[in-house]
Short mmCIF file of C-alpha atoms and ligand atoms in Angstrom, two decimals:
data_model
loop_
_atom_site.label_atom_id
_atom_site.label_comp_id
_atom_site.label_asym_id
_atom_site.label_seq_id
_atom_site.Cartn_x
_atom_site.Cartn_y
_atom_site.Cartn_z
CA UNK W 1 0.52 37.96 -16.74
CA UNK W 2 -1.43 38.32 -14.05
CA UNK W 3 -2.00 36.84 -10.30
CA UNK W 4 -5.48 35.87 -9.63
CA UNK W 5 -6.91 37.46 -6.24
CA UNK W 6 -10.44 37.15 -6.56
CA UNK W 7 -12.92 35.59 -8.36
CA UNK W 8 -16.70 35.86 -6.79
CA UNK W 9 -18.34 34.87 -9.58
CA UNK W 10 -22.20 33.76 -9.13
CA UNK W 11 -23.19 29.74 -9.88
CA UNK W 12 -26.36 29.54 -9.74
CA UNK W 13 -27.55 29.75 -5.93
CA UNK W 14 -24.10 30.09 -4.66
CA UNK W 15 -21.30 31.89 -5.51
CA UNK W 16 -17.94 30.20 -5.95
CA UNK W 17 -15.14 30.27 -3.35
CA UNK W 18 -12.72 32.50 -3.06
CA UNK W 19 -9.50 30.34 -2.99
CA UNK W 20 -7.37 31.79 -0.77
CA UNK W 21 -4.52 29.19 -1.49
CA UNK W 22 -3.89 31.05 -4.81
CA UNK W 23 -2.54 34.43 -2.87
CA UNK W 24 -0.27 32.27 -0.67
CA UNK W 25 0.84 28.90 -0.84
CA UNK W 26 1.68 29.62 2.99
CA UNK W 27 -1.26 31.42 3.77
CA UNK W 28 -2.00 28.96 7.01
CA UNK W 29 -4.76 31.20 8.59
CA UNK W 30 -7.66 32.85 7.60
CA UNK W 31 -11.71 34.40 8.51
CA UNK W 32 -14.16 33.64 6.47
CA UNK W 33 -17.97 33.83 6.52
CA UNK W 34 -20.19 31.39 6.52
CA UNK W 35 -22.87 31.03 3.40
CA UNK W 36 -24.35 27.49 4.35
CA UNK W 37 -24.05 24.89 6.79
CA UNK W 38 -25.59 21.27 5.62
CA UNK W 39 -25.68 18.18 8.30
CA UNK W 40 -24.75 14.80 6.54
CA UNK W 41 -25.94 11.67 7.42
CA UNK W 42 -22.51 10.50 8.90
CA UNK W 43 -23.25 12.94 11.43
CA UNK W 44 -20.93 15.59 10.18
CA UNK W 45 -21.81 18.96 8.05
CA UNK W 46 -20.84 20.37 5.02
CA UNK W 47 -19.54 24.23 5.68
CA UNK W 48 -19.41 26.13 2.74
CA UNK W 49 -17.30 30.11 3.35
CA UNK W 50 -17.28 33.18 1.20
CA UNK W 51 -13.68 32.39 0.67
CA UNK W 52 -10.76 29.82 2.74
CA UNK W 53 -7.23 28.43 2.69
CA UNK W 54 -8.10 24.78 2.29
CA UNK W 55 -6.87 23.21 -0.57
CA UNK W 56 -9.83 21.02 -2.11
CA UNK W 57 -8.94 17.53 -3.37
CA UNK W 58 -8.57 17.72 -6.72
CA UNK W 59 -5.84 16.75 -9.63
CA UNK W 60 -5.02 13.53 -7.90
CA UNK W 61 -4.10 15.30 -4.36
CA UNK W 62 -6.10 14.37 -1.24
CA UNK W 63 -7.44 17.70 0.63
CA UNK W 64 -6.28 19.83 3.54
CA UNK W 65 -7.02 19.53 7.06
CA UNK W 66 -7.15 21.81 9.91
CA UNK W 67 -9.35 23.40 11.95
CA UNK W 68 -12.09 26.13 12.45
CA UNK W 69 -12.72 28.15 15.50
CA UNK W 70 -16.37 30.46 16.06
CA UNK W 71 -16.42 33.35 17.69
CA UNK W 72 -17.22 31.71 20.78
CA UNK W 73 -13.98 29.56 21.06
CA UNK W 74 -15.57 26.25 19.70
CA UNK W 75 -13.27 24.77 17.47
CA UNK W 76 -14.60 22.26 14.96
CA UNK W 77 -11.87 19.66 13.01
CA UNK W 78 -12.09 20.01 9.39
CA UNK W 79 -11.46 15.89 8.01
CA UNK W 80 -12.22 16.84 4.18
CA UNK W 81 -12.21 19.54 1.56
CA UNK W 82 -13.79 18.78 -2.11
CA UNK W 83 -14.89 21.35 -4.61
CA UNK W 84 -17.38 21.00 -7.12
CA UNK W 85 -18.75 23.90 -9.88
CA UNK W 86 -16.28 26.09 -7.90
CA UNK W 87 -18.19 25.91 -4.28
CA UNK W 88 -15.37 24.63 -1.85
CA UNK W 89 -16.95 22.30 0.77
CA UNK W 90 -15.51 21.31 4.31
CA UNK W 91 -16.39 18.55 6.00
CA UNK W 92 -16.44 19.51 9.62
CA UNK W 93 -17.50 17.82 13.07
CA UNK W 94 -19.83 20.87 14.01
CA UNK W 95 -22.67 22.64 13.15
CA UNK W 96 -22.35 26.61 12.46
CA UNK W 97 -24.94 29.18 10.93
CA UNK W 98 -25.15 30.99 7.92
CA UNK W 99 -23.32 34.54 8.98
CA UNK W 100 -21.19 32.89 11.60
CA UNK W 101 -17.52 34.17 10.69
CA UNK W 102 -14.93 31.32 11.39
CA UNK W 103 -11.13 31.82 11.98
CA UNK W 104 -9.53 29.05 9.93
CA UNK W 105 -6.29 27.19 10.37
CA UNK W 106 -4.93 24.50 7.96
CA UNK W 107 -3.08 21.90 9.48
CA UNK W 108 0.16 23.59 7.63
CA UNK W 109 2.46 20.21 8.63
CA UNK W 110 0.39 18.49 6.79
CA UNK W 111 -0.09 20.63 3.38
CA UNK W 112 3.55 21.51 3.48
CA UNK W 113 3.93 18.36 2.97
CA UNK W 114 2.02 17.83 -0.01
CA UNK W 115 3.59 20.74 -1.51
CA UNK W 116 7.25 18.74 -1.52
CA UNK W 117 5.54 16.09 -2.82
CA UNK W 118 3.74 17.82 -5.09
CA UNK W 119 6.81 19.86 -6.75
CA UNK W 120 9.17 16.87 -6.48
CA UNK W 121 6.82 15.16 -8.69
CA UNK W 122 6.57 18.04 -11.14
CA UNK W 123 10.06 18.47 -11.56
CA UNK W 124 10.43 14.10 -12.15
CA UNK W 125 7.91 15.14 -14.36
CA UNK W 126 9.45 17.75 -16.65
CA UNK W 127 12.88 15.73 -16.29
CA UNK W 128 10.68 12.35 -17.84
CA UNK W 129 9.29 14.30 -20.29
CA UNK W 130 12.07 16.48 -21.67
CA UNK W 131 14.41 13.33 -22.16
CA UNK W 132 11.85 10.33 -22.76
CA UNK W 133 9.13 12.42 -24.49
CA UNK W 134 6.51 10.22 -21.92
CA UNK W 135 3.57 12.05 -20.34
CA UNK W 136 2.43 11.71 -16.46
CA UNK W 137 -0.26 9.90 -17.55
CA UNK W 138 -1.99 9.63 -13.79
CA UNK W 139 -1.19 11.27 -10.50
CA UNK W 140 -1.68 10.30 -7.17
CA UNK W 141 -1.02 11.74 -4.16
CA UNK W 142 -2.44 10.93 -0.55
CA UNK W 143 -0.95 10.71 3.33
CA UNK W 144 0.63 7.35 2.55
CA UNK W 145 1.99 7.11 -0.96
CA UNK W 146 2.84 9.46 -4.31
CA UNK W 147 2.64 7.65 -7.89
CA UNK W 148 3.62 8.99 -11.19
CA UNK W 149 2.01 6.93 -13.99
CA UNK W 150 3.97 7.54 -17.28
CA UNK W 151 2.86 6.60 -20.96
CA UNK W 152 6.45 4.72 -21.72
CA UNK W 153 9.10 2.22 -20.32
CA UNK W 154 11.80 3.34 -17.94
CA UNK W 155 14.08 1.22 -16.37
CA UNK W 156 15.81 1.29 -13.20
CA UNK W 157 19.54 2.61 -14.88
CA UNK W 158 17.04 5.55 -16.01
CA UNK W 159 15.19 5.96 -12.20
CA UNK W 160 18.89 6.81 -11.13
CA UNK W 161 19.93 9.00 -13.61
CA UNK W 162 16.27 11.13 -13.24
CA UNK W 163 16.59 10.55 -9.45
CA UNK W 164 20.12 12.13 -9.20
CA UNK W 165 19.21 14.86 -11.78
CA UNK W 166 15.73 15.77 -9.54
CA UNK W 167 17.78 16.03 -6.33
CA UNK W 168 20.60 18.35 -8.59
CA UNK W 169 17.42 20.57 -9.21
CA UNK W 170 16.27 20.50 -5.35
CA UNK W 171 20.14 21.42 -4.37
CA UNK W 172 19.97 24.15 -7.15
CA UNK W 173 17.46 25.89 -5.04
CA UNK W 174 15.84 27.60 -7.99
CA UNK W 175 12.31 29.48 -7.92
CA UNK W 176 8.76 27.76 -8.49
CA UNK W 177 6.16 30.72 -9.69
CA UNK W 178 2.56 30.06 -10.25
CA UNK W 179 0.62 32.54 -12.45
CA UNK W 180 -2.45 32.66 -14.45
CA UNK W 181 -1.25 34.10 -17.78
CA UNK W 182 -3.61 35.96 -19.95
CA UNK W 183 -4.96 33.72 -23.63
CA UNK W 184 -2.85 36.03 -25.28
CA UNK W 185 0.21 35.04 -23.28
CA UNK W 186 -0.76 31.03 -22.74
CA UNK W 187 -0.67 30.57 -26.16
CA UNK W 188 2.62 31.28 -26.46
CA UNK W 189 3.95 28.79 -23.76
CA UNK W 190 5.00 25.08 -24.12
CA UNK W 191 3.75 23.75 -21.43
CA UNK W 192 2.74 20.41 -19.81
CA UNK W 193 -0.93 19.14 -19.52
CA UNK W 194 -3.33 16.22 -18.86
CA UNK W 195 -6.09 17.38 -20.55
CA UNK W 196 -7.12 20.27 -23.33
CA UNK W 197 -7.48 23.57 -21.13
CA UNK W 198 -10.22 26.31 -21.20
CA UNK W 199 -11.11 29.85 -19.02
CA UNK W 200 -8.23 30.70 -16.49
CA UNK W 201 -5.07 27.97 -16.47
CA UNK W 202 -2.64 28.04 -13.33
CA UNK W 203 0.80 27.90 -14.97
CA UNK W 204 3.61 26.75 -12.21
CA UNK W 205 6.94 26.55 -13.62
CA UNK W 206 10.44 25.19 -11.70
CA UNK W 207 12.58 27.39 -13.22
CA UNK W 208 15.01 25.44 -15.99
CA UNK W 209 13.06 22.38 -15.41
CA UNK W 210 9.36 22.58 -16.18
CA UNK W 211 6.36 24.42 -17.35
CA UNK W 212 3.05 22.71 -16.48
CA UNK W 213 -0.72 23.43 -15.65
CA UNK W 214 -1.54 22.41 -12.19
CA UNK W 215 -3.65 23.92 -9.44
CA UNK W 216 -2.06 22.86 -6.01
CA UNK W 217 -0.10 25.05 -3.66
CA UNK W 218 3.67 24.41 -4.47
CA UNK W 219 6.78 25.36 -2.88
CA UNK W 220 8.68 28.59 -3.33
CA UNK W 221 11.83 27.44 -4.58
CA UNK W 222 12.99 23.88 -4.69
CA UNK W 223 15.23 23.91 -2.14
CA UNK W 224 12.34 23.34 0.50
CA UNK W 225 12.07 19.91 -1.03
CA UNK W 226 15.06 18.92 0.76
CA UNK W 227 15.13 15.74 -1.01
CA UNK W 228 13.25 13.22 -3.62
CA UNK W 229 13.44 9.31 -2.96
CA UNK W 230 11.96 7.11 -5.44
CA UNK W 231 10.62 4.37 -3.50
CA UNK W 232 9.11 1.71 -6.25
CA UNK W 233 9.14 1.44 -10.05
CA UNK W 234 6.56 -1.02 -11.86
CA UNK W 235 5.36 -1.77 -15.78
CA UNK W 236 1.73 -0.40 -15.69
CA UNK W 237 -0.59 -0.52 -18.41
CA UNK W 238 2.05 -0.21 -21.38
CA UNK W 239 4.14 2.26 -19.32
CA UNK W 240 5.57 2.37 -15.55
CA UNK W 241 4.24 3.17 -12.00
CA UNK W 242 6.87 4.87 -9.67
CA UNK W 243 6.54 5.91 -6.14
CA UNK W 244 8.34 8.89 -4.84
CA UNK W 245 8.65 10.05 -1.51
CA UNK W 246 9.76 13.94 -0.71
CA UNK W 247 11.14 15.72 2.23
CA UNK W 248 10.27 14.56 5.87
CA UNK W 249 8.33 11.81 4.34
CA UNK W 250 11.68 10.61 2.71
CA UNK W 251 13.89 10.97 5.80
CA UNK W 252 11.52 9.07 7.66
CA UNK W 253 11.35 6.04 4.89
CA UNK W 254 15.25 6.26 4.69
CA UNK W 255 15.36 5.78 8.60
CA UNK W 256 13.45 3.13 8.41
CA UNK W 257 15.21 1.20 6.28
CA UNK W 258 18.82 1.90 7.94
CA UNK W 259 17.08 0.62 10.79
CA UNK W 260 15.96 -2.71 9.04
CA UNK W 261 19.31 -2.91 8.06
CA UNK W 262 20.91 -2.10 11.58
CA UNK W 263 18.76 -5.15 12.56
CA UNK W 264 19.87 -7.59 10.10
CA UNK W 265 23.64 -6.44 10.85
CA UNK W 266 23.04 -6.77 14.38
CA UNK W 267 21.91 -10.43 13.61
CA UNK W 268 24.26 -11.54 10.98
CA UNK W 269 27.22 -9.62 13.24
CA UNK W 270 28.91 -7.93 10.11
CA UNK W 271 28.80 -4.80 8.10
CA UNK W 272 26.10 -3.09 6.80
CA UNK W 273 27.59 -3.73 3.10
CA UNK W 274 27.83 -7.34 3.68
CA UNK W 275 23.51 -7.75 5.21
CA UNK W 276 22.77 -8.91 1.76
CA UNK W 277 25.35 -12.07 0.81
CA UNK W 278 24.86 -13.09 4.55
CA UNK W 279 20.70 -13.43 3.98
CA UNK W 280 21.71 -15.07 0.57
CA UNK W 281 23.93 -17.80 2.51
CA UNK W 282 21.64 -18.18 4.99
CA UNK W 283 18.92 -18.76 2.41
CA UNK W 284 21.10 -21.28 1.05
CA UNK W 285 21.93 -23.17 4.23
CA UNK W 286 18.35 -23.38 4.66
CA UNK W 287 17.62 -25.01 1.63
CA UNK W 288 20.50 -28.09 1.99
CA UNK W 289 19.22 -28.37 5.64
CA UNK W 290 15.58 -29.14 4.07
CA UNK W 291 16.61 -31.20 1.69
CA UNK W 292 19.13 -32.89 4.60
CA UNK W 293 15.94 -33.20 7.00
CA UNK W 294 13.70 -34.24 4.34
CA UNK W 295 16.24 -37.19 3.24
CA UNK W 296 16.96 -38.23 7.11
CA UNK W 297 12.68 -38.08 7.66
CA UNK W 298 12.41 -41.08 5.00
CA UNK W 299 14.98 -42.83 5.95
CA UNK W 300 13.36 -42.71 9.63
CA UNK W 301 9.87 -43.24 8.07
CA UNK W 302 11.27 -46.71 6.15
CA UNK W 303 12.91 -47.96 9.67
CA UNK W 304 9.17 -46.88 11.79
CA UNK W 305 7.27 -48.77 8.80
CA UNK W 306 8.94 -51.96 8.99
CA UNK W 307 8.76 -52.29 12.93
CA UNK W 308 5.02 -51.56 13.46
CA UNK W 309 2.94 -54.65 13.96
CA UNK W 310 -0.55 -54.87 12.13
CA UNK W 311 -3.61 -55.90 13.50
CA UNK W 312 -5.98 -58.01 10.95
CA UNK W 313 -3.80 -56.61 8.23
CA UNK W 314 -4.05 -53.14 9.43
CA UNK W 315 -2.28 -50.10 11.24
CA UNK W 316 -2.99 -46.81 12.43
CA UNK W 317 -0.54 -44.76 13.17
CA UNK W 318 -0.80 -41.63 15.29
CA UNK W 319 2.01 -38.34 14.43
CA UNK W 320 2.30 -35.15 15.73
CA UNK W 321 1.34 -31.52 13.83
CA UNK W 322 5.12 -31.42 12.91
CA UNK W 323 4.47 -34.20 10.58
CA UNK W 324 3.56 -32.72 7.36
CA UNK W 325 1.30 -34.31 4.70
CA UNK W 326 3.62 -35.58 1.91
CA UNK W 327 5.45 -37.33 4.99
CA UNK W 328 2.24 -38.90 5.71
CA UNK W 329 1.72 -40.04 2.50
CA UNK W 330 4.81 -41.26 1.85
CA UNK W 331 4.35 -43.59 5.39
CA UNK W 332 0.88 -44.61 4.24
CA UNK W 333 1.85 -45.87 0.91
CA UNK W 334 4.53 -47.99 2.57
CA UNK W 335 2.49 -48.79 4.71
CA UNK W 336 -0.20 -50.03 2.85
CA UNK W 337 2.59 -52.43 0.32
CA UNK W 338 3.09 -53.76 3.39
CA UNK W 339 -0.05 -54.58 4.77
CA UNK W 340 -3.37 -55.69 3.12
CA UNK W 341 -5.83 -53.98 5.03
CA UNK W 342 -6.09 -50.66 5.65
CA UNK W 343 -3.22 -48.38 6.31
CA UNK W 344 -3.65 -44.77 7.74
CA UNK W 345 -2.02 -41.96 9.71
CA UNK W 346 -3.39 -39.25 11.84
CA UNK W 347 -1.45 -35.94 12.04
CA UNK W 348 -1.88 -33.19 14.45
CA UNK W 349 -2.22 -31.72 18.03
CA UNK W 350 -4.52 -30.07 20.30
CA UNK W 351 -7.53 -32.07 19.36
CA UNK W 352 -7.07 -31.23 15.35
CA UNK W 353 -5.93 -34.00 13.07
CA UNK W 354 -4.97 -34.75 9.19
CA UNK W 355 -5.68 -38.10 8.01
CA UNK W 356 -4.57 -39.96 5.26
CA UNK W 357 -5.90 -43.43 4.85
CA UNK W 358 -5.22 -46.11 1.69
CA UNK W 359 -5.94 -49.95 1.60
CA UNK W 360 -3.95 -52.40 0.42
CA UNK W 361 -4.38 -55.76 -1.43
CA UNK W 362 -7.59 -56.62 0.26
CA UNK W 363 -9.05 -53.64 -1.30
CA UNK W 364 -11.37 -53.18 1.84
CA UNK W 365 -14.13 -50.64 1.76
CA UNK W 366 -12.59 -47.14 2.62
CA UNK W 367 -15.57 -45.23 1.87
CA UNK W 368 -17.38 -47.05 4.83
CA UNK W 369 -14.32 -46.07 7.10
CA UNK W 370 -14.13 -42.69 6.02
CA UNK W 371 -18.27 -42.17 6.42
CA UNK W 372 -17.63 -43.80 10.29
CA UNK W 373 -15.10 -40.72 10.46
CA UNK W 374 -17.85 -38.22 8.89
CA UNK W 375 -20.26 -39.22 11.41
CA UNK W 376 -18.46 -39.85 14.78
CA UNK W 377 -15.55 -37.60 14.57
CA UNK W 378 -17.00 -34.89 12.40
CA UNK W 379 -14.35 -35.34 9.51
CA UNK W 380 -14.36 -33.68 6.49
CA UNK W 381 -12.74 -35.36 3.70
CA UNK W 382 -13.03 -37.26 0.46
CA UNK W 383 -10.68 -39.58 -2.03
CA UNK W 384 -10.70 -42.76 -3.75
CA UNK W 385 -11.79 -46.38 -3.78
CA UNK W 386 -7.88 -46.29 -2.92
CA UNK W 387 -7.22 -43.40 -0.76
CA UNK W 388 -9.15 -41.40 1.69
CA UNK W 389 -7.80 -37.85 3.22
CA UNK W 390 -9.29 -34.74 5.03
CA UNK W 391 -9.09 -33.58 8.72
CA UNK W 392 -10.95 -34.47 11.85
CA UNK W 393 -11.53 -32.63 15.47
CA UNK W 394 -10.85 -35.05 18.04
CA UNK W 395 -9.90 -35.06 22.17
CA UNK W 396 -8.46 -38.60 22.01
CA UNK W 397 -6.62 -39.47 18.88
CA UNK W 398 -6.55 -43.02 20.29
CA UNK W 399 -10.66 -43.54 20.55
CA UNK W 400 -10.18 -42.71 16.72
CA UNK W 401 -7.88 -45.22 16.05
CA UNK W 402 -9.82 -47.78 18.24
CA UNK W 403 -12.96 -47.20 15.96
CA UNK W 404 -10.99 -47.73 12.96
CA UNK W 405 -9.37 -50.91 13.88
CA UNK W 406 -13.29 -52.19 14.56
CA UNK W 407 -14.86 -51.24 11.23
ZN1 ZN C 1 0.63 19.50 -10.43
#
């Protein structure tokens, strides 16, 4: 076995990066040279070193960040990383020449992060696979979330159990090693993989837990982890989806909720333990007082209905926004068994009104009425040779009613 320290080999016009990332995980500064310096049309440029620190994104893991300062003090942010043929590219906000050397500093926060993340998920991973046989059949990991896809069902009873048995690893405090083993060597180890592997293959194995290829900076030992929180399970494509969070990232999510929950217990003025069966009865409450409200409204609605007067066999009837459309319908099909002309309401406030209008046994012409609303008022609206509805912009609701009454 052997660690890899350099590899300058030429591609082409330019020579691939040396990845500094695969001496040191915690290798947070560095100098490197500069071989090319391309603008973009974003208005940044592409840097491209002899060797650097910054992990690329690749493998499902967003890049590093950080910065880079010239000789002259300048310092120029580095937003992006991405590798291609072996040529690591930064995307920077300054121009620098060919020549220039650079000190570079990773925003170490930030990738220490994605190493928790990274070697929580392998050792979920290696636990998934050793008792369920699934693969990790997609990987994603960026600022805001981390997603395991794997090839198999797991329910929640099983999340636990893997959960508890990850964070029994992370308390173990046992070593992570990364190595590039010689052919000779790889053959002879069972080890985890997306894809068929050729040339040099990273091997980083959690000690007791798992074996896999991978070529991300990972912790030392697990203990650094400090803790795995799986944060969402879902059936995708055959299999599931789950969402981990690790370390600060998990502390912070776990806050968050205890503070959600501090709320609601605030609120409700009980225990923590008893947040849930309060929401439930207060869901329920709700409910019966809809259905109380909804039976009083009616009841209201038949007592209105019989005391308004018609005028030629019609009414209009203005409401406010609080009225709600099956009320109104409701009203205007009393309404119009009531009366033989038309029969309509007007819902709403601040100049913006629903309108339902029906005829009755006269069968008078609503499409005439509701083309006097299209054309004075604006309304937009359709129905029946029975019913008309649609809304209306209006400043005085009773000018509307007025010009209804005339048709
Ligand atoms: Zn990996």
């Amino acid at each position: 076995m052997f660690i890899k320290t350099c590899l300058c080999v030429t591609m082409g016009s330019m020579d691939k990066t040396l990845e500094l990332y695969y001496e040191s995980a915690y290798l947070t500064e560095f100098e490197g040279r500069v071989l090319a310096c391309d603008s973009r049309d974003d208005g940044h440029y592409e840097v491209i070193l002899d060797k650097t620190a910054f992990f690329p994104e690749q493998g499902g893991q967003t890049s590093d960040v950080g910065l880079f300062t010239t000789s002259d003090g300048t310092e120029i942010h580095v937003s992006h990383v991405s590798i291609g043929d072996g040529v690591i590219r930064h995307i920077c906000d300054g121009a620098v020449s060919a020549g220039d050397e650079l000190h570079g500093r990773i925003d170490f926060a930030h990738r220490f992060s994605n190493m928790q993340q990274h070697t929580g998920e392998h050792i979920f991973s290696g636990i998934v696979s050793k008792r369920f046989g699934y693969d990790n059949v997609g990987f994603h990991l960026s600022d805001s979330e981390v997603t395991m896809d794997y090839n198999g069902p797991l329910s929640k009873r099983d999340i636990d159990d893997i959960e508890l048995a990850v964070n029994r690893a992370i308390w173990e405090n046992v070593a992570v090693t990364c190595s590039f083993p010689e052919a000779s060597e790889l053959s002879t180890i069972d080890y985890r993989s997306k894809k068929e592997l050729s040339g040099d293959v990273r091997i980083v194995t959690v000690e007791g837990y798992d074996v896999c290829a991978c070529c991300a900076p990972h912790v030392n030992r697990t203990g650094e982890i400090g803790l795995l929180k799986v944060v969402g399970l879902q059936n995708y494509k055959g299999g599931v989806r789950v969402s981990i969070l690790c370390g600060q990232r998990a502390l912070e999510y776990l806050g968050r909720a205890q503070d959600i929950v501090k709320t609601l217990s605030d609120t409700f003025t009980t225990s923590d333990d008893k947040v849930v069966s309060s929401v439930e009865k207060l869901s329920e409450e709700n409910s019966s007082l809809k259905a109380e409200l909804s039976e009083l409204r009616d009841k209201l609605i038949d007592i209105e209905v019989n005391e308004i007067e018609s005028k030629a066999g019609s009414v209009f009837v203005a409401k406010s926004g609080s009225f709600d459309a099956g009320a109104a319908r409701k009203m205007v099909n009393l309404l119009a068994a009531r009366n033989s002309g038309y029969s309509g309401v007007f819902s709403g406030d601040s100049g913006n009104y629903r309108y339902v209008i029906a005829t009755g046994d006269d069968n008078r012409d609503l499409k005439a009425l509701n083309e006097m609303l299209k054309e004075r008022y604006g309304a937009k609206g359709g129905g029946n040779n029975k019913m008309v509805q649609g809304s209306l912009c209006a400043q005085d609701i009773g000018d509307v009613i007025d010009s209804c009454y005339s048709i």
